[in-house]
Short mmCIF file of C-alpha atoms in Angstrom, two decimals:
data_model
loop_
_atom_site.label_atom_id
_atom_site.label_comp_id
_atom_site.label_asym_id
_atom_site.label_seq_id
_atom_site.Cartn_x
_atom_site.Cartn_y
_atom_site.Cartn_z
CA MET G 1480 -22.57 -0.52 350.79
CA SER G 1481 -20.78 -2.84 348.61
CA GLY G 1482 -17.15 -3.78 349.82
CA ARG G 1483 -17.89 -2.27 353.11
CA ALA G 1484 -14.62 -2.88 354.49
CA GLN G 1485 -13.01 -0.84 351.80
CA ALA G 1486 -15.22 2.22 352.02
CA SER G 1487 -13.34 5.24 350.74
CA ALA G 1488 -13.15 8.63 352.36
CA GLY G 1489 -15.81 9.76 349.47
CA GLU G 1490 -18.05 7.19 350.37
CA LEU G 1491 -18.04 8.25 354.15
CA LEU G 1492 -18.39 11.75 352.84
CA GLU G 1493 -21.59 10.77 351.02
CA LEU G 1494 -22.88 8.96 354.25
CA VAL G 1495 -22.47 12.16 356.27
CA ARG G 1496 -23.93 14.59 353.46
CA THR G 1497 -26.79 12.37 353.01
CA GLY G 1498 -27.62 11.93 356.69
CA ARG G 1499 -27.34 8.21 356.75
CA ALA G 1500 -24.36 8.16 359.09
CA THR G 1501 -23.55 11.55 361.04
CA THR G 1502 -21.24 10.23 363.82
CA ARG G 1503 -17.99 8.23 364.24
CA GLY G 1504 -19.72 5.22 365.51
CA ALA G 1505 -22.44 5.30 362.83
CA LEU G 1506 -19.72 5.21 360.12
CA GLN G 1507 -17.93 2.14 361.64
CA GLN G 1508 -21.26 0.44 361.56
CA ALA G 1509 -22.47 1.49 358.20
CA THR G 1510 -19.14 0.52 356.55
CA GLY G 1511 -17.56 -1.99 358.93
CA LEU G 1512 -14.33 -0.16 359.08
CA SER G 1513 -12.52 0.03 362.36
CA ARG G 1514 -12.23 2.99 364.33
CA ALA G 1515 -8.74 4.02 363.36
CA THR G 1516 -9.72 3.72 359.63
CA VAL G 1517 -12.81 5.83 359.97
CA GLY G 1518 -10.61 8.50 361.82
CA GLN G 1519 -7.88 8.48 359.16
CA ARG G 1520 -10.32 8.65 356.34
CA LEU G 1521 -12.28 11.52 358.17
CA ASP G 1522 -9.02 13.33 358.90
CA ARG G 1523 -8.57 13.67 355.11
CA LEU G 1524 -12.00 15.19 354.80
CA PHE G 1525 -11.32 17.73 357.43
CA ARG G 1526 -7.91 18.78 356.04
CA ALA G 1527 -9.76 19.24 352.69
CA GLY G 1528 -12.23 21.53 354.46
CA TRP G 1529 -15.29 19.45 353.45
CA LEU G 1530 -16.33 18.14 356.95
CA ARG G 1531 -16.97 19.93 360.21
CA GLU G 1532 -17.72 18.99 363.70
CA GLY G 1533 -21.39 19.78 364.93
CA ALA G 1534 -23.15 19.83 367.95
CA GLY G 1535 -23.09 16.60 370.20
CA GLY G 1536 -25.86 14.27 369.60
CA PRO G 1537 -28.24 12.29 371.97
CA VAL G 1538 -26.25 9.84 374.51
CA ASP G 1539 -27.62 6.41 373.42
CA SER G 1540 -26.13 4.33 376.38
CA PRO G 1541 -28.71 3.96 379.62
CA LEU G 1542 -25.20 4.33 381.44
CA GLY G 1543 -24.78 8.13 380.39
CA GLY G 1544 -21.41 9.27 378.94
CA ARG G 1545 -20.27 11.98 376.78
CA PRO G 1546 -22.52 12.69 373.68
CA SER G 1547 -21.19 11.76 370.35
CA ILE G 1548 -19.82 14.46 368.21
CA THR G 1549 -21.98 14.83 364.91
CA LEU G 1550 -20.40 15.33 361.70
CA GLU G 1551 -21.63 17.89 358.94
CA PHE G 1552 -20.75 18.52 355.35
CA ASP G 1553 -18.84 22.16 355.34
CA ASP G 1554 -20.63 24.23 352.65
CA ALA G 1555 -18.22 27.24 353.30
CA HIS G 1556 -15.08 25.87 351.43
CA ALA G 1557 -16.56 26.54 348.14
CA ILE G 1558 -19.37 27.73 346.17
CA VAL G 1559 -21.14 27.15 342.76
CA LEU G 1560 -22.11 28.91 339.98
CA ALA G 1561 -25.58 28.41 338.03
CA ALA G 1562 -27.16 29.59 334.96
CA ASP G 1563 -30.99 29.13 333.50
CA LEU G 1564 -31.36 29.98 329.87
CA ASP G 1565 -34.82 30.49 328.41
CA THR G 1566 -35.30 31.42 324.71
CA ARG G 1567 -35.28 35.21 325.48
CA HIS G 1568 -34.30 35.46 329.32
CA ALA G 1569 -31.86 34.07 331.56
CA ARG G 1570 -31.06 34.04 335.26
CA ALA G 1571 -27.61 33.41 336.99
CA ALA G 1572 -26.69 33.14 340.52
CA VAL G 1573 -23.79 32.29 343.21
CA LEU G 1574 -25.02 29.54 345.45
CA THR G 1575 -23.61 27.84 348.41
CA LEU G 1576 -22.91 23.96 348.18
CA THR G 1577 -26.05 23.13 350.02
CA GLY G 1578 -28.28 25.39 347.75
CA GLU G 1579 -28.53 28.99 349.29
CA ILE G 1580 -28.64 31.75 346.87
CA LEU G 1581 -25.97 34.55 347.63
CA ALA G 1582 -26.63 36.65 344.59
CA GLU G 1583 -28.73 36.49 341.69
CA HIS G 1584 -29.36 38.36 338.29
CA GLY G 1585 -31.96 37.89 335.64
CA GLY G 1586 -32.08 40.05 332.32
CA SER G 1587 -32.70 39.73 328.66
CA LEU G 1588 -30.67 37.18 326.92
CA VAL G 1589 -31.70 35.65 323.44
CA VAL G 1590 -30.70 32.13 322.61
CA ASP G 1591 -31.04 32.86 318.82
CA ASP G 1592 -28.02 35.13 319.15
CA GLY G 1593 -25.77 32.28 319.29
CA PRO G 1594 -23.80 30.31 321.68
CA GLU G 1595 -20.82 32.56 321.76
CA ALA G 1596 -22.55 35.41 322.28
CA VAL G 1597 -24.99 34.46 324.96
CA LEU G 1598 -22.18 32.31 326.68
CA GLY G 1599 -19.50 35.07 326.57
CA GLU G 1600 -22.48 37.46 328.37
CA LEU G 1601 -22.97 34.69 330.90
CA GLY G 1602 -19.25 34.91 331.65
CA ARG G 1603 -19.61 38.58 332.39
CA TRP G 1604 -22.68 38.24 334.67
CA PHE G 1605 -20.83 35.63 336.70
CA ALA G 1606 -17.80 37.81 337.37
CA GLU G 1607 -20.30 40.78 338.31
CA LEU G 1608 -22.39 38.38 340.69
CA LEU G 1609 -19.15 37.10 342.44
CA GLU G 1610 -18.24 40.67 343.21
CA LYS G 1611 -21.81 41.33 344.26
CA ALA G 1612 -21.61 38.37 346.74
CA GLY G 1613 -18.26 39.14 348.18
CA ARG G 1614 -16.64 35.87 346.83
CA ARG G 1615 -13.41 35.06 344.86
CA ALA G 1616 -13.56 33.41 341.43
CA GLY G 1617 -11.01 30.91 342.98
CA GLU G 1618 -13.68 29.62 345.30
CA VAL G 1619 -15.79 28.38 342.31
CA CYS G 1620 -15.84 24.62 342.47
CA GLY G 1621 -18.28 24.16 339.34
CA ILE G 1622 -20.80 25.92 337.19
CA GLY G 1623 -24.18 24.38 336.27
CA LEU G 1624 -26.18 25.44 333.13
CA ALA G 1625 -30.02 24.62 332.18
CA VAL G 1626 -30.74 25.00 328.53
CA PRO G 1627 -34.15 24.63 326.51
CA GLY G 1628 -33.15 21.59 324.89
CA PRO G 1629 -32.31 17.95 324.91
CA VAL G 1630 -28.74 17.38 326.32
CA ASP G 1631 -26.42 14.50 325.96
CA SER G 1632 -25.19 14.43 329.46
CA ASP G 1633 -22.15 12.58 328.52
CA THR G 1634 -20.87 15.59 326.30
CA GLY G 1635 -22.96 18.49 327.50
CA ARG G 1636 -24.01 19.17 323.90
CA VAL G 1637 -27.69 20.01 323.01
CA VAL G 1638 -29.01 17.58 320.27
CA GLN G 1639 -30.96 19.17 317.47
CA PRO G 1640 -32.61 21.66 319.75
CA PRO G 1641 -35.90 23.08 318.23
CA MET G 1642 -35.60 26.32 320.30
CA MET G 1643 -31.89 26.82 319.94
CA PRO G 1644 -31.07 27.51 316.44
CA GLY G 1645 -27.30 27.55 315.77
CA TRP G 1646 -26.43 25.47 319.03
CA ASP G 1647 -26.57 21.95 317.76
CA GLY G 1648 -23.45 19.99 318.97
CA HIS G 1649 -21.71 23.14 320.25
CA ASP G 1650 -19.24 22.53 322.88
CA ILE G 1651 -21.04 24.56 325.49
CA ARG G 1652 -18.79 23.39 328.44
CA ALA G 1653 -15.61 24.68 326.81
CA THR G 1654 -17.30 27.73 325.56
CA LEU G 1655 -18.86 28.82 329.05
CA ALA G 1656 -15.49 27.58 330.67
CA GLY G 1657 -13.60 29.95 328.49
CA ALA G 1658 -15.90 32.76 329.09
CA PHE G 1659 -15.41 32.61 332.79
CA THR G 1660 -11.65 32.48 332.42
CA ALA G 1661 -11.86 35.63 330.24
CA HIS G 1662 -13.65 37.33 332.78
CA THR G 1663 -12.10 36.13 336.21
CA GLY G 1664 -8.68 34.78 335.02
CA VAL G 1665 -9.64 31.39 336.76
CA THR G 1666 -9.04 28.47 334.82
CA GLY G 1667 -10.10 24.54 335.09
CA VAL G 1668 -13.46 25.22 336.41
CA PRO G 1669 -15.77 22.09 335.53
CA VAL G 1670 -19.08 22.94 333.52
CA LEU G 1671 -22.12 20.64 333.67
CA VAL G 1672 -25.03 21.15 331.27
CA ASP G 1673 -28.62 19.85 331.55
CA ASN G 1674 -32.16 20.31 330.06
CA ASP G 1675 -33.96 23.34 331.83
CA ALA G 1676 -37.14 21.08 332.80
CA ASN G 1677 -34.77 18.39 334.22
CA LEU G 1678 -32.91 20.68 336.39
CA MET G 1679 -36.28 22.43 337.50
CA ALA G 1680 -37.71 18.95 338.28
CA TYR G 1681 -34.34 18.09 340.45
CA GLY G 1682 -34.32 21.49 342.34
CA GLU G 1683 -38.22 21.06 343.04
CA GLN G 1684 -38.05 17.60 344.12
CA ARG G 1685 -34.79 17.90 346.35
CA THR G 1686 -36.34 20.76 348.15
CA SER G 1687 -40.07 20.38 348.43
CA TYR G 1688 -40.74 16.78 347.80
CA PRO G 1689 -37.73 14.68 348.80
CA GLY G 1690 -39.85 11.55 349.72
CA CYS G 1691 -41.53 11.41 346.37
CA SER G 1692 -39.93 8.50 344.63
CA ALA G 1693 -41.51 9.57 341.36
CA PHE G 1694 -41.88 13.01 340.37
CA VAL G 1695 -42.83 14.71 337.01
CA LEU G 1696 -42.38 18.47 336.58
CA VAL G 1697 -43.83 20.13 333.12
CA LYS G 1698 -42.43 23.15 331.97
CA VAL G 1699 -44.59 25.35 329.72
CA SER G 1700 -43.43 28.55 328.33
CA THR G 1701 -42.40 29.56 324.93
CA GLY G 1702 -42.09 25.70 324.61
CA ILE G 1703 -43.05 22.44 326.65
CA GLY G 1704 -40.82 20.17 328.25
CA ALA G 1705 -40.97 17.73 331.14
CA GLY G 1706 -38.39 16.51 333.89
CA VAL G 1707 -38.70 13.33 335.51
CA VAL G 1708 -36.98 12.55 338.98
CA VAL G 1709 -37.18 8.64 339.94
CA HIS G 1710 -35.81 7.58 343.39
CA GLY G 1711 -34.05 11.09 343.62
CA SER G 1712 -32.19 10.81 340.27
CA VAL G 1713 -32.75 12.67 337.12
CA TYR G 1714 -34.25 10.25 334.31
CA ARG G 1715 -32.97 11.14 330.98
CA GLY G 1716 -33.40 8.25 328.56
CA ILE G 1717 -30.27 6.75 326.62
CA ASP G 1718 -29.34 10.03 325.15
CA GLY G 1719 -30.89 12.78 326.92
CA GLY G 1720 -34.31 12.76 325.01
CA ALA G 1721 -36.58 11.98 327.72
CA GLY G 1722 -39.47 14.27 328.73
CA ASP G 1723 -39.55 16.09 325.36
CA ILE G 1724 -43.59 15.79 325.59
CA GLY G 1725 -43.73 19.16 323.41
CA HIS G 1726 -43.29 17.04 320.39
CA ILE G 1727 -45.76 14.41 320.86
CA ARG G 1728 -48.33 14.83 317.91
CA THR G 1729 -51.75 15.73 318.56
CA GLY G 1730 -54.56 16.01 315.87
CA ALA G 1731 -53.82 19.54 315.00
CA GLU G 1732 -52.20 20.59 311.68
CA ALA G 1733 -50.23 23.54 313.28
CA LEU G 1734 -46.54 23.84 312.34
CA CYS G 1735 -43.95 23.41 315.04
CA ARG G 1736 -40.53 24.98 315.16
CA CYS G 1737 -39.05 21.50 314.93
CA GLY G 1738 -40.45 21.23 311.29
CA SER G 1739 -43.45 18.88 312.11
CA TYR G 1740 -46.95 19.46 312.22
CA GLY G 1741 -49.36 18.88 315.23
CA CYS G 1742 -46.78 18.68 317.78
CA LEU G 1743 -48.34 19.65 321.43
CA ALA G 1744 -45.96 22.82 321.60
CA ALA G 1745 -47.14 24.15 318.52
CA VAL G 1746 -50.69 24.22 319.81
CA ALA G 1747 -50.45 24.45 323.74
CA SER G 1748 -47.09 26.30 324.62
CA GLY G 1749 -46.68 29.71 325.65
CA GLY G 1750 -45.65 30.75 322.21
CA ALA G 1751 -48.49 29.10 320.83
CA VAL G 1752 -50.93 31.02 323.18
CA ALA G 1753 -49.19 34.27 322.29
CA ARG G 1754 -49.73 33.84 318.52
CA ARG G 1755 -53.41 33.13 319.09
CA LEU G 1756 -53.63 36.41 321.34
CA ALA G 1757 -51.54 38.25 318.57
CA GLU G 1758 -54.23 36.90 315.83
CA ASN G 1759 -56.92 38.48 318.04
CA GLY G 1760 -55.42 41.79 318.24
CA VAL G 1761 -53.56 41.22 321.68
CA ARG G 1762 -49.95 42.52 321.92
CA ALA G 1763 -48.04 39.26 322.82
CA ALA G 1764 -45.03 37.86 321.10
CA SER G 1765 -43.80 35.09 323.83
CA GLY G 1766 -44.70 32.97 326.67
CA SER G 1767 -43.58 35.91 329.08
CA ASP G 1768 -45.85 37.93 327.65
CA VAL G 1769 -48.57 35.81 328.04
CA ARG G 1770 -47.58 35.36 331.65
CA ASP G 1771 -48.00 39.23 332.28
CA LEU G 1772 -51.55 39.26 330.67
CA LEU G 1773 -52.43 36.36 332.80
CA THR G 1774 -51.05 38.00 335.72
CA ALA G 1775 -53.17 41.10 335.02
CA GLY G 1776 -56.34 39.09 334.80
CA HIS G 1777 -56.66 39.46 330.85
CA PRO G 1778 -59.82 37.22 330.10
CA GLU G 1779 -58.86 36.18 326.58
CA ALA G 1780 -55.41 35.13 327.57
CA ALA G 1781 -57.11 33.19 330.50
CA ALA G 1782 -59.52 31.34 327.92
CA PHE G 1783 -56.57 30.49 325.79
CA ALA G 1784 -54.51 29.37 328.74
CA ARG G 1785 -57.14 27.35 329.92
CA GLU G 1786 -57.79 25.54 326.49
CA ALA G 1787 -53.92 25.03 326.25
CA GLY G 1788 -53.84 23.56 329.66
CA ARG G 1789 -56.70 20.96 328.31
CA GLN G 1790 -54.65 19.88 325.58
CA VAL G 1791 -51.56 19.56 327.70
CA GLY G 1792 -53.90 17.56 330.09
CA ASP G 1793 -54.86 15.09 327.50
CA VAL G 1794 -51.09 14.08 326.68
CA LEU G 1795 -50.40 13.90 330.71
CA ALA G 1796 -53.28 11.49 331.13
CA THR G 1797 -50.77 9.10 329.31
CA VAL G 1798 -47.63 10.21 331.02
CA VAL G 1799 -49.24 9.77 334.59
CA THR G 1800 -50.70 6.30 333.54
CA LEU G 1801 -47.09 5.33 332.20
CA LEU G 1802 -45.00 6.80 335.28
CA ASN G 1803 -47.61 6.72 338.11
CA PRO G 1804 -46.04 9.84 339.86
CA GLY G 1805 -46.61 10.96 343.40
CA VAL G 1806 -46.38 14.58 342.05
CA LEU G 1807 -47.06 16.51 339.00
CA MET G 1808 -45.80 19.76 339.17
CA ILE G 1809 -46.79 22.57 336.56
CA ALA G 1810 -44.11 25.24 335.92
CA GLY G 1811 -43.35 27.86 333.51
CA ASP G 1812 -45.12 31.20 332.33
CA LEU G 1813 -48.61 29.38 331.99
CA ALA G 1814 -48.32 27.76 335.27
CA GLY G 1815 -51.47 29.71 336.90
CA THR G 1816 -54.97 29.24 337.72
CA ALA G 1817 -56.32 28.99 334.22
CA PHE G 1818 -53.85 26.64 332.70
CA LEU G 1819 -54.07 24.31 335.88
CA THR G 1820 -57.49 23.97 335.66
CA GLY G 1821 -57.50 23.03 331.90
CA VAL G 1822 -54.72 20.30 332.83
CA ARG G 1823 -57.00 18.88 335.75
CA GLU G 1824 -60.10 18.67 333.65
CA LEU G 1825 -58.60 16.45 330.94
CA LEU G 1826 -56.14 14.62 333.31
CA TYR G 1827 -58.65 13.66 335.55
CA GLN G 1828 -61.09 12.60 332.61
CA ARG G 1829 -58.81 10.76 330.74
CA ALA G 1830 -56.57 8.68 333.31
CA LEU G 1831 -57.62 5.84 334.89
CA PRO G 1832 -58.80 6.40 338.59
CA ARG G 1833 -55.78 4.08 339.63
CA SER G 1834 -53.14 6.32 338.36
CA THR G 1835 -54.45 9.40 339.97
CA ALA G 1836 -55.70 8.20 343.43
CA HIS G 1837 -52.46 9.31 345.04
CA LEU G 1838 -51.39 12.10 342.58
CA ASP G 1839 -50.94 15.73 343.74
CA VAL G 1840 -50.97 18.09 340.71
CA VAL G 1841 -49.38 21.38 341.94
CA THR G 1842 -47.59 24.58 340.74
CA SER G 1843 -43.78 25.50 341.37
CA ARG G 1844 -42.75 26.07 344.85
CA LEU G 1845 -39.43 27.70 343.64
CA GLY G 1846 -40.56 29.68 340.89
CA GLU G 1847 -37.88 31.33 338.60
CA ARG G 1848 -35.12 29.90 340.96
CA ALA G 1849 -36.03 26.22 340.23
CA GLY G 1850 -33.59 25.87 337.30
CA LEU G 1851 -30.86 27.59 339.36
CA VAL G 1852 -31.15 25.34 342.36
CA GLY G 1853 -31.30 22.20 340.25
CA ALA G 1854 -28.09 23.20 338.49
CA GLY G 1855 -26.38 24.12 341.60
CA ALA G 1856 -27.37 20.62 342.94
CA LEU G 1857 -26.39 18.73 339.72
CA VAL G 1858 -22.68 20.19 340.30
CA VAL G 1859 -22.41 19.36 343.85
CA GLU G 1860 -23.86 15.84 343.28
CA HIS G 1861 -21.37 15.45 340.66
CA LEU G 1862 -18.31 16.75 342.24
CA TYR G 1863 -18.84 15.02 345.55
CA ALA G 1864 -19.94 11.67 344.49
CA PRO G 1865 -17.99 8.88 346.17
CA GLU G 1866 -15.64 7.97 343.24
CA ARG G 1867 -15.17 11.89 342.16
CA ALA G 1868 -14.54 12.94 345.69
CA GLU G 1869 -11.91 10.44 346.20
CA ALA G 1870 -9.90 11.57 343.08
CA ARG G 1871 -10.51 15.15 344.18
CA LEU G 1872 -9.02 14.70 347.44
CA LEU G 1873 -5.83 12.83 345.71
CA ALA G 1874 -5.45 15.93 343.54
CA LEU G 1875 -5.63 18.07 346.74
CA GLY G 1876 -3.03 16.06 348.19
CA VAL G 1877 -4.70 15.16 351.23
#
């Protein structure tokens, strides 16, 4: 840690939260602070309700003595709200600060209806979920939102989103905060927004693959997007455009919703498979319809999904060669056996053996909850980062 002797209360909290130092003695050793200074800074965290004492740890000295008291992040002092928007459906939840879902709701919500209508409805869902969870709106420390489009993380605004007409440049943070206030009366709750594939990747990596230093998740639903987590952090690129593999050009001539021809999403997404099925007389209008057909064992849907998987696998051979991930996770409406089989066929055929020798190709562990868990984690990591935590402690007067 830089400036060891000047470590703030926020930095001590970070050490405890991440498990790098969970006793007073370990904090002294990690920071170089005196016992008295560590005690003073921990006292601020205790008064804020952010830390608690846990069970005694092992006795390190061969001479015996009292066990060291462990320190724990206290996740009971606040809660987080999270929502995950797809093009025609959404999920919302109340979560603890450590990611446990206390209440959740899923239902129809169409992004084409525009930000005011959609975010206003989310505000109503949040108010109902808080009542269902038996929690007060004043306990909410932040709101996380996953959206199906590229997001400028500095502003929280989507940038030219092909799947979200009418949302380009909209102030999502202000609108959702206003909707929350309108339904609960609580003001000043921060809102964070990120791409859905990014947050799914973040949630999955943190929950199931915390030791994987290079993790890639590909979401294949109505569109196609990827989230990349490197050394525990989401890689977004310079303005939020990283991972937008749905608009990599293929040799096809199909028209994409972005206005270009030959995009991967135009030929291999859930929406593309639904169109092919409809052209063959099968009732399907979206990726979720394809998912239902695949679950029911529909042979034509399985054949088209496998072919879509091959097309995606062809592109992923380049992604894997470039990033050399340890885990490649397939998620979304098409993430079943047929699609995964197609991905593996082309991926292992086209990528160099060196790139796939230590690669695990898997499907989602969290399923429809991945985006919610990732959105909740995004809020917590933002609010309790050392500098921001220090500022919040000062604002609380501790």
